[in-house]
GROMACS .gro file of C-alpha atoms in nm:
model
  201
    1UNK     CA    1  -1.386  -0.146   0.340
    2UNK     CA    2  -1.542  -0.350   0.062
    3UNK     CA    3  -1.395  -0.032  -0.166
    4UNK     CA    4  -1.066  -0.024   0.041
    5UNK     CA    5  -0.994  -0.395  -0.032
    6UNK     CA    6  -1.043  -0.409  -0.404
    7UNK     CA    7  -0.970  -0.033  -0.507
    8UNK     CA    8  -0.577  -0.050  -0.591
    9UNK     CA    9  -0.494  -0.251  -0.932
   10UNK     CA   10  -0.653  -0.140  -1.275
   11UNK     CA   11  -0.723  -0.436  -1.501
   12UNK     CA   12  -0.424  -0.519  -1.736
   13UNK     CA   13  -0.157  -0.398  -1.450
   14UNK     CA   14   0.148  -0.660  -1.486
   15UNK     CA   15   0.273  -0.800  -1.200
   16UNK     CA   16   0.619  -0.954  -1.156
   17UNK     CA   17   0.618  -1.357  -1.061
   18UNK     CA   18   0.894  -1.551  -1.067
   19UNK     CA   19   0.712  -1.665  -1.399
   20UNK     CA   20   0.761  -1.346  -1.563
   21UNK     CA   21   0.463  -1.032  -1.563
   22UNK     CA   22   0.111  -1.186  -1.487
   23UNK     CA   23  -0.198  -0.956  -1.560
   24UNK     CA   24  -0.359  -0.873  -1.245
   25UNK     CA   25  -0.700  -1.056  -1.323
   26UNK     CA   26  -0.474  -1.366  -1.470
   27UNK     CA   27  -0.386  -1.413  -1.086
   28UNK     CA   28  -0.545  -1.732  -0.870
   29UNK     CA   29  -0.499  -1.796  -0.467
   30UNK     CA   30  -0.203  -1.990  -0.455
   31UNK     CA   31   0.013  -1.828  -0.745
   32UNK     CA   32   0.335  -1.683  -0.620
   33UNK     CA   33   0.394  -1.292  -0.663
   34UNK     CA   34   0.750  -1.079  -0.612
   35UNK     CA   35   0.760  -0.885  -0.365
   36UNK     CA   36   0.953  -0.544  -0.257
   37UNK     CA   37   1.081  -0.673   0.024
   38UNK     CA   38   1.253  -0.952  -0.143
   39UNK     CA   39   1.122  -1.276  -0.165
   40UNK     CA   40   0.828  -1.394  -0.329
   41UNK     CA   41   0.510  -1.453  -0.151
   42UNK     CA   42   0.145  -1.648  -0.206
   43UNK     CA   43  -0.105  -1.532  -0.309
   44UNK     CA   44  -0.400  -1.594  -0.068
   45UNK     CA   45  -0.701  -1.386  -0.209
   46UNK     CA   46  -0.787  -1.163  -0.510
   47UNK     CA   47  -1.090  -0.969  -0.494
   48UNK     CA   48  -1.250  -0.716  -0.771
   49UNK     CA   49  -1.491  -0.511  -0.866
   50UNK     CA   50  -1.667  -0.371  -1.164
   51UNK     CA   51  -1.771  -0.012  -1.271
   52UNK     CA   52  -2.065  -0.091  -1.543
   53UNK     CA   53  -2.073   0.140  -1.862
   54UNK     CA   54  -2.295   0.439  -1.798
   55UNK     CA   55  -2.267   0.443  -1.465
   56UNK     CA   56  -2.197   0.805  -1.412
   57UNK     CA   57  -1.911   0.813  -1.604
   58UNK     CA   58  -1.860   1.213  -1.578
   59UNK     CA   59  -1.913   1.288  -1.239
   60UNK     CA   60  -1.777   1.251  -0.872
   61UNK     CA   61  -2.015   0.992  -0.786
   62UNK     CA   62  -1.781   0.720  -0.993
   63UNK     CA   63  -1.461   0.674  -0.804
   64UNK     CA   64  -1.192   0.795  -1.061
   65UNK     CA   65  -0.851   0.549  -1.191
   66UNK     CA   66  -0.505   0.769  -1.188
   67UNK     CA   67  -0.272   0.723  -1.511
   68UNK     CA   68   0.081   0.693  -1.377
   69UNK     CA   69   0.347   0.818  -1.618
   70UNK     CA   70   0.639   0.568  -1.761
   71UNK     CA   71   0.957   0.690  -1.467
   72UNK     CA   72   0.718   0.916  -1.290
   73UNK     CA   73   0.869   0.760  -0.976
   74UNK     CA   74   1.211   0.739  -1.125
   75UNK     CA   75   1.385   0.502  -1.394
   76UNK     CA   76   1.171   0.214  -1.498
   77UNK     CA   77   0.929   0.348  -1.228
   78UNK     CA   78   0.683   0.220  -1.343
   79UNK     CA   79   0.884   0.056  -1.704
   80UNK     CA   80   0.588   0.198  -1.869
   81UNK     CA   81   0.193   0.384  -1.766
   82UNK     CA   82   0.029   0.214  -1.524
   83UNK     CA   83  -0.309   0.265  -1.441
   84UNK     CA   84  -0.387   0.278  -1.055
   85UNK     CA   85  -0.772   0.279  -0.855
   86UNK     CA   86  -0.793   0.567  -0.638
   87UNK     CA   87  -0.694   0.320  -0.288
   88UNK     CA   88  -0.402   0.233  -0.436
   89UNK     CA   89  -0.031   0.335  -0.211
   90UNK     CA   90   0.341   0.356  -0.332
   91UNK     CA   91   0.586   0.201  -0.143
   92UNK     CA   92   0.844   0.483  -0.120
   93UNK     CA   93   1.198   0.458  -0.009
   94UNK     CA   94   1.338   0.842   0.105
   95UNK     CA   95   1.544   0.941   0.436
   96UNK     CA   96   1.310   1.229   0.459
   97UNK     CA   97   1.017   0.962   0.550
   98UNK     CA   98   1.165   0.922   0.895
   99UNK     CA   99   1.079   1.266   1.068
  100UNK     CA  100   0.740   1.223   0.943
  101UNK     CA  101   0.683   0.809   1.024
  102UNK     CA  102   1.009   0.713   1.188
  103UNK     CA  103   1.119   0.495   0.919
  104UNK     CA  104   1.279   0.521   0.578
  105UNK     CA  105   0.999   0.356   0.378
  106UNK     CA  106   0.614   0.490   0.388
  107UNK     CA  107   0.319   0.392   0.193
  108UNK     CA  108   0.141   0.663   0.011
  109UNK     CA  109  -0.141   0.729  -0.130
  110UNK     CA  110  -0.152   0.765  -0.558
  111UNK     CA  111  -0.380   1.103  -0.495
  112UNK     CA  112  -0.102   1.290  -0.316
  113UNK     CA  113   0.083   1.264  -0.618
  114UNK     CA  114  -0.220   1.388  -0.885
  115UNK     CA  115  -0.029   1.680  -1.141
  116UNK     CA  116  -0.154   1.624  -1.456
  117UNK     CA  117   0.182   1.545  -1.582
  118UNK     CA  118   0.320   1.232  -1.411
  119UNK     CA  119  -0.018   1.112  -1.285
  120UNK     CA  120  -0.324   1.244  -1.402
  121UNK     CA  121  -0.690   1.154  -1.228
  122UNK     CA  122  -0.911   0.990  -1.542
  123UNK     CA  123  -1.270   0.871  -1.540
  124UNK     CA  124  -1.287   0.586  -1.798
  125UNK     CA  125  -1.682   0.646  -1.973
  126UNK     CA  126  -1.679   0.215  -2.036
  127UNK     CA  127  -1.658  -0.043  -1.785
  128UNK     CA  128  -1.366  -0.072  -1.530
  129UNK     CA  129  -1.277  -0.346  -1.351
  130UNK     CA  130  -1.058  -0.251  -1.039
  131UNK     CA  131  -0.846  -0.539  -0.837
  132UNK     CA  132  -0.641  -0.583  -0.520
  133UNK     CA  133  -0.463  -0.925  -0.368
  134UNK     CA  134  -0.412  -0.993  -0.005
  135UNK     CA  135  -0.055  -1.186   0.091
  136UNK     CA  136   0.026  -1.380   0.391
  137UNK     CA  137   0.173  -1.027   0.526
  138UNK     CA  138   0.168  -0.628   0.464
  139UNK     CA  139   0.392  -0.639   0.184
  140UNK     CA  140   0.441  -0.435  -0.129
  141UNK     CA  141   0.400  -0.620  -0.530
  142UNK     CA  142   0.596  -0.480  -0.841
  143UNK     CA  143   0.323  -0.346  -1.054
  144UNK     CA  144   0.499  -0.217  -1.419
  145UNK     CA  145   0.816  -0.179  -1.169
  146UNK     CA  146   0.666   0.021  -0.914
  147UNK     CA  147   0.578  -0.131  -0.567
  148UNK     CA  148   0.228  -0.103  -0.504
  149UNK     CA  149   0.092  -0.187  -0.116
  150UNK     CA  150  -0.129  -0.529  -0.136
  151UNK     CA  151  -0.467  -0.534   0.078
  152UNK     CA  152  -0.414  -0.499   0.457
  153UNK     CA  153  -0.672  -0.434   0.740
  154UNK     CA  154  -0.425  -0.170   0.900
  155UNK     CA  155  -0.577   0.110   0.678
  156UNK     CA  156  -0.904   0.040   0.797
  157UNK     CA  157  -0.829   0.007   1.174
  158UNK     CA  158  -1.080   0.240   1.313
  159UNK     CA  159  -1.373   0.029   1.117
  160UNK     CA  160  -1.261  -0.267   1.301
  161UNK     CA  161  -1.309  -0.162   1.641
  162UNK     CA  162  -1.657  -0.290   1.661
  163UNK     CA  163  -1.820  -0.620   1.551
  164UNK     CA  164  -1.950  -0.500   1.287
  165UNK     CA  165  -1.649  -0.424   1.105
  166UNK     CA  166  -1.508  -0.751   1.240
  167UNK     CA  167  -1.767  -0.980   1.099
  168UNK     CA  168  -1.732  -0.780   0.808
  169UNK     CA  169  -1.335  -0.862   0.752
  170UNK     CA  170  -1.467  -1.216   0.862
  171UNK     CA  171  -1.709  -1.239   0.527
  172UNK     CA  172  -1.467  -1.072   0.284
  173UNK     CA  173  -1.160  -1.300   0.387
  174UNK     CA  174  -1.310  -1.633   0.553
  175UNK     CA  175  -0.978  -1.785   0.502
  176UNK     CA  176  -0.816  -1.585   0.688
  177UNK     CA  177  -0.789  -1.498   1.067
  178UNK     CA  178  -0.905  -1.121   1.166
  179UNK     CA  179  -0.612  -1.115   1.435
  180UNK     CA  180  -0.373  -1.294   1.258
  181UNK     CA  181  -0.453  -1.381   0.943
  182UNK     CA  182  -0.230  -1.071   0.773
  183UNK     CA  183   0.038  -1.045   0.944
  184UNK     CA  184   0.185  -0.691   1.145
  185UNK     CA  185   0.171  -0.376   1.005
  186UNK     CA  186   0.513  -0.378   0.819
  187UNK     CA  187   0.501  -0.019   0.652
  188UNK     CA  188   0.373   0.333   0.817
  189UNK     CA  189   0.146   0.511   0.614
  190UNK     CA  190   0.168   0.861   0.488
  191UNK     CA  191  -0.119   1.112   0.492
  192UNK     CA  192  -0.186   1.331   0.204
  193UNK     CA  193  -0.070   1.609   0.336
  194UNK     CA  194   0.247   1.456   0.426
  195UNK     CA  195   0.328   1.283   0.098
  196UNK     CA  196   0.275   1.641  -0.060
  197UNK     CA  197   0.532   1.785   0.196
  198UNK     CA  198   0.786   1.558   0.065
  199UNK     CA  199   0.779   1.748  -0.296
  200UNK     CA  200   0.885   1.466  -0.470
  201UNK     CA  201   0.689   1.595  -0.781
   0.00000   0.00000   0.00000
């Protein structure tokens, strides 16, 4: 769960806020960010993980990043190149989602879009830090113009079916209730195969 909780936004990602764009590493709990659903929301938690320089930079043991080219998902989506971590999920809005998950929108894993052109898998040789944030509800924040999912334990539901998983959740988020502190899941997730079946790229 720790890996999923923080592996979304690479250092330097600009998030839209009521006060303008702010780099993810400069956010603090209590600050407001704009959301894809409309009204701004308060940051409840921010977590990060640093991969030190020299830790297996050229092997599969090191989690990759994904460079998303400007305009890969449409005009200004993103507005300029964006680097995401391997657990990031993009909010898609298309009627094609309804046949798959019963909604006209869904969170799709960034890994499903890797095509070496619009989305490229990269393995930085130097130190890298990745982040994620949690809001009061299940949301998408605007990262360089692209809606990206905030952390919600619904993606780790099977892990939370035992007491060890619940204790880990409480340790990571001591200020929130494991039962209702994140709000309900608002948008369903698309699998890798479901996302690829949409044929967006």
